[in-house]
């Protein structure tokens, strides 16, 4: 079972996925937690490059290919072997981030992005994608107040992040059997309770993925 978490900046995705991982481990589930970009030594080097705030000259095409290279390595080195071993894989972002940020955000051609993504992943799709949805201004304020490490994408305009969020809504609407949207503008405990309920049901085969 391959589960991905997506969301705009400041949605609390990374802390929520870590709590979910700890919960599943405690339940005795064989689970692997990973993230994008990164999740492998090569991917972490790519992450440092693509997120470096000094790299203001990076063009959208190079940005896309760097995220895709990190993804290809992660699929090959971590995700496919873990799935083959029967594990649940939880991934903090996956190709839907590329469609949302580089496609809807930057305006790169979505058909080309889907082809590049298919090439990078060998067509590996998540079984379930959870969208932690939050108003853009609320999410960005959370990031600025939260003392988190800023990346190159944080330097983008509010309009960019609005397009990303709307992109996520469109992606979720296009594939309702894969996506579930969770209101992330609530206390963290409430969000975590929803995630645990959904994933537990999904693992029991009650969610149609
Ligand atoms: P995060 O690890 O804090 O979620 O930051 C990852 C950043 O990278 C976030 O701003 C979204 C961005 N990103 C893309 O633009 N495209 C991608 O394909 C991925 C995986 C992430």
Short mmCIF file of C-alpha atoms and ligand atoms in Angstrom, two decimals:
data_model
loop_
_atom_site.label_atom_id
_atom_site.label_comp_id
_atom_site.label_asym_id
_atom_site.label_seq_id
_atom_site.Cartn_x
_atom_site.Cartn_y
_atom_site.Cartn_z
CA UNK A 1 0.00 0.00 0.00
CA UNK A 2 1.46 3.31 -1.14
CA UNK A 3 0.12 6.42 0.61
CA UNK A 4 1.18 9.99 -0.13
CA UNK A 5 0.57 13.25 1.74
CA UNK A 6 0.24 16.48 -0.19
CA UNK A 7 -0.53 20.06 0.67
CA UNK A 8 0.39 23.71 0.32
CA UNK A 9 3.03 25.34 2.51
CA UNK A 10 2.33 25.30 6.24
CA UNK A 11 -0.28 22.53 6.11
CA UNK A 12 1.55 20.60 8.85
CA UNK A 13 2.14 17.66 6.51
CA UNK A 14 5.59 16.70 7.76
CA UNK A 15 4.68 16.60 11.47
CA UNK A 16 1.40 14.84 10.72
CA UNK A 17 3.02 12.13 8.61
CA UNK A 18 5.63 11.51 11.32
CA UNK A 19 2.86 11.08 13.95
CA UNK A 20 0.97 8.77 11.60
CA UNK A 21 4.12 6.73 11.02
CA UNK A 22 4.73 6.38 14.79
CA UNK A 23 1.11 5.33 15.27
CA UNK A 24 1.24 2.66 12.54
CA UNK A 25 4.53 1.33 13.90
CA UNK A 26 2.97 1.05 17.35
CA UNK A 27 0.09 -0.90 15.76
CA UNK A 28 2.62 -3.40 14.42
CA UNK A 29 2.27 -2.31 10.78
CA UNK A 30 5.37 -2.80 8.62
CA UNK A 31 5.69 0.79 7.44
CA UNK A 32 8.33 2.89 5.74
CA UNK A 33 8.38 6.69 5.98
CA UNK A 34 10.07 8.74 3.30
CA UNK A 35 9.87 12.15 1.66
CA UNK A 36 10.39 14.19 -1.47
CA UNK A 37 12.60 15.71 -2.56
CA UNK A 38 15.17 13.55 -0.79
CA UNK A 39 14.70 10.23 0.97
CA UNK A 40 17.95 8.83 -0.44
CA UNK A 41 21.57 10.11 -0.23
CA UNK A 42 21.41 11.22 -3.88
CA UNK A 43 17.96 12.73 -3.39
CA UNK A 44 19.17 14.67 -0.36
CA UNK A 45 21.95 16.22 -2.46
CA UNK A 46 19.36 17.19 -5.07
CA UNK A 47 17.12 18.61 -2.32
CA UNK A 48 19.94 20.84 -1.08
CA UNK A 49 20.48 22.17 -4.61
CA UNK A 50 16.86 22.68 -5.60
CA UNK A 51 15.92 24.36 -2.31
CA UNK A 52 19.00 26.54 -1.98
CA UNK A 53 17.72 30.11 -1.73
CA UNK A 54 20.92 31.29 -3.44
CA UNK A 55 19.92 29.44 -6.63
CA UNK A 56 17.72 32.26 -7.90
CA UNK A 57 18.90 31.59 -11.50
CA UNK A 58 17.30 28.12 -11.61
CA UNK A 59 14.88 27.91 -14.55
CA UNK A 60 11.52 26.08 -14.15
CA UNK A 61 12.62 23.24 -16.46
CA UNK A 62 15.78 22.56 -14.42
CA UNK A 63 13.70 22.70 -11.23
CA UNK A 64 11.26 20.15 -12.65
CA UNK A 65 14.01 17.78 -13.75
CA UNK A 66 15.78 17.98 -10.39
CA UNK A 67 12.58 17.07 -8.53
CA UNK A 68 12.01 14.28 -11.07
CA UNK A 69 15.56 12.95 -10.67
CA UNK A 70 15.16 12.81 -6.90
CA UNK A 71 11.83 10.99 -7.42
CA UNK A 72 13.30 8.44 -9.84
CA UNK A 73 16.02 7.58 -7.34
CA UNK A 74 13.54 7.32 -4.47
CA UNK A 75 11.19 5.03 -6.40
CA UNK A 76 14.04 2.78 -7.48
CA UNK A 77 15.97 2.71 -4.19
CA UNK A 78 13.23 2.88 -1.55
CA UNK A 79 9.59 2.80 -2.64
CA UNK A 80 9.49 -0.16 -5.02
CA UNK A 81 11.66 -2.43 -2.81
CA UNK A 82 9.56 -1.55 0.27
CA UNK A 83 6.29 -2.25 -1.56
CA UNK A 84 7.74 -5.49 -2.90
CA UNK A 85 8.56 -6.47 0.69
CA UNK A 86 4.89 -5.98 1.57
CA UNK A 87 5.37 -2.76 3.53
CA UNK A 88 3.10 0.25 3.73
CA UNK A 89 4.98 3.24 2.28
CA UNK A 90 4.15 6.73 3.55
CA UNK A 91 5.63 9.46 1.38
CA UNK A 92 5.70 13.17 2.26
CA UNK A 93 4.97 14.59 -1.24
CA UNK A 94 5.18 12.73 -4.55
CA UNK A 95 4.47 13.57 -8.18
CA UNK A 96 1.29 15.49 -7.40
CA UNK A 97 3.60 18.16 -5.93
CA UNK A 98 5.21 18.48 -9.36
CA UNK A 99 1.81 18.85 -11.03
CA UNK A 100 0.69 21.40 -8.42
CA UNK A 101 3.89 23.49 -8.09
CA UNK A 102 5.62 23.20 -11.47
CA UNK A 103 2.36 22.73 -13.43
CA UNK A 104 -0.32 24.91 -11.86
CA UNK A 105 2.17 27.14 -9.99
CA UNK A 106 4.88 27.75 -12.61
CA UNK A 107 2.67 27.14 -15.63
CA UNK A 108 4.69 24.31 -17.21
CA UNK A 109 2.74 22.12 -19.61
CA UNK A 110 0.78 19.52 -17.62
CA UNK A 111 0.86 16.90 -20.38
CA UNK A 112 4.67 17.11 -20.56
CA UNK A 113 4.87 16.95 -16.76
CA UNK A 114 2.76 13.80 -16.72
CA UNK A 115 5.01 12.18 -19.32
CA UNK A 116 8.21 13.09 -17.45
CA UNK A 117 6.65 11.91 -14.20
CA UNK A 118 5.63 8.63 -15.78
CA UNK A 119 9.18 8.14 -17.04
CA UNK A 120 10.69 8.97 -13.63
CA UNK A 121 8.41 6.65 -11.65
CA UNK A 122 7.86 3.86 -14.18
CA UNK A 123 4.16 4.67 -13.78
CA UNK A 124 4.01 3.98 -10.03
CA UNK A 125 0.87 5.65 -8.65
CA UNK A 126 -0.12 6.05 -5.01
CA UNK A 127 -3.05 3.94 -3.79
CA UNK A 128 -4.21 6.82 -1.62
CA UNK A 129 -3.32 10.52 -1.57
CA UNK A 130 -4.27 12.66 1.42
CA UNK A 131 -4.49 16.39 0.79
CA UNK A 132 -3.93 18.50 3.90
CA UNK A 133 -5.75 21.58 2.75
CA UNK A 134 -5.23 25.03 4.22
CA UNK A 135 -5.82 28.63 3.24
CA UNK A 136 -2.66 29.99 1.62
CA UNK A 137 -2.22 33.01 3.90
CA UNK A 138 -2.80 30.91 7.03
CA UNK A 139 -0.28 28.29 5.83
CA UNK A 140 2.38 30.83 4.89
CA UNK A 141 1.99 32.62 8.24
CA UNK A 142 2.42 29.29 10.04
CA UNK A 143 5.69 28.74 8.17
CA UNK A 144 7.06 32.19 8.89
CA UNK A 145 6.11 31.95 12.58
CA UNK A 146 7.18 28.35 13.00
CA UNK A 147 10.95 28.80 12.66
CA UNK A 148 11.10 26.21 9.85
CA UNK A 149 13.91 26.19 7.29
CA UNK A 150 12.98 28.41 4.35
CA UNK A 151 13.41 27.03 0.83
CA UNK A 152 13.48 28.62 -2.65
CA UNK A 153 9.74 27.99 -3.12
CA UNK A 154 8.98 30.02 0.02
CA UNK A 155 10.27 33.06 -1.84
CA UNK A 156 7.40 32.80 -4.34
CA UNK A 157 4.41 35.17 -4.31
CA UNK A 158 1.11 34.54 -2.58
CA UNK A 159 -0.44 34.35 -6.08
CA UNK A 160 1.89 31.43 -6.92
CA UNK A 161 0.88 29.57 -3.76
CA UNK A 162 -2.81 30.24 -4.52
CA UNK A 163 -2.38 28.62 -7.95
CA UNK A 164 -0.71 25.64 -6.23
CA UNK A 165 -3.63 25.20 -3.85
CA UNK A 166 -6.19 25.52 -6.64
CA UNK A 167 -4.12 23.01 -8.61
CA UNK A 168 -4.38 20.54 -5.75
CA UNK A 169 -8.17 21.02 -5.69
CA UNK A 170 -8.33 20.27 -9.42
CA UNK A 171 -6.10 17.20 -9.12
CA UNK A 172 -8.25 15.88 -6.27
CA UNK A 173 -11.43 16.48 -8.28
CA UNK A 174 -10.00 14.66 -11.31
CA UNK A 175 -9.30 11.45 -9.35
CA UNK A 176 -11.75 11.31 -6.44
CA UNK A 177 -11.15 7.59 -5.85
CA UNK A 178 -7.47 8.24 -5.03
CA UNK A 179 -7.69 11.55 -3.15
CA UNK A 180 -9.16 12.49 0.23
CA UNK A 181 -9.10 16.10 1.38
CA UNK A 182 -8.63 16.93 5.06
CA UNK A 183 -9.15 20.38 6.55
CA UNK A 184 -5.73 21.17 8.03
CA UNK A 185 -6.82 24.46 9.61
CA UNK A 186 -7.78 22.70 12.84
CA UNK A 187 -5.90 21.63 15.97
CA UNK A 188 -3.17 19.09 15.09
CA UNK A 189 -4.83 16.37 17.20
CA UNK A 190 -8.04 16.60 15.19
CA UNK A 191 -6.12 16.34 11.91
CA UNK A 192 -4.15 13.37 13.21
CA UNK A 193 -7.32 11.60 14.33
CA UNK A 194 -8.75 11.91 10.82
CA UNK A 195 -5.54 10.62 9.25
CA UNK A 196 -5.43 7.59 11.54
CA UNK A 197 -9.08 6.77 10.90
CA UNK A 198 -8.74 7.05 7.13
CA UNK A 199 -5.51 5.07 6.90
CA UNK A 200 -6.74 2.36 9.28
CA UNK A 201 -9.90 1.96 7.19
CA UNK A 202 -7.84 1.93 4.03
CA UNK A 203 -5.55 -0.77 5.38
CA UNK A 204 -8.59 -2.84 6.25
CA UNK A 205 -9.76 -2.46 2.67
CA UNK A 206 -12.75 -0.26 3.53
CA UNK A 207 -11.67 2.69 1.40
CA UNK A 208 -12.03 2.26 -2.33
CA UNK A 209 -8.53 3.21 -3.60
P1 LIG B 1 8.72 20.53 2.20
O1 LIG B 1 9.65 19.37 2.30
O2 LIG B 1 8.82 21.49 3.32
O3 LIG B 1 7.33 20.10 1.89
O4 LIG B 1 9.23 21.40 0.96
C1 LIG B 1 9.29 20.90 -0.31
C2 LIG B 1 9.16 22.08 -1.25
O5 LIG B 1 9.42 21.62 -2.58
C3 LIG B 1 7.77 22.68 -1.26
O6 LIG B 1 7.87 24.08 -1.39
C4 LIG B 1 7.14 22.10 -2.51
C5 LIG B 1 8.33 21.91 -3.42
N1 LIG B 1 8.19 20.83 -4.41
C6 LIG B 1 7.96 21.16 -5.73
O7 LIG B 1 7.86 22.33 -6.08
N2 LIG B 1 7.84 20.15 -6.63
C7 LIG B 1 7.96 18.82 -6.30
O8 LIG B 1 7.85 17.94 -7.17
C8 LIG B 1 8.21 18.51 -4.91
C9 LIG B 1 8.34 17.08 -4.48
C10 LIG B 1 8.31 19.54 -4.00
#
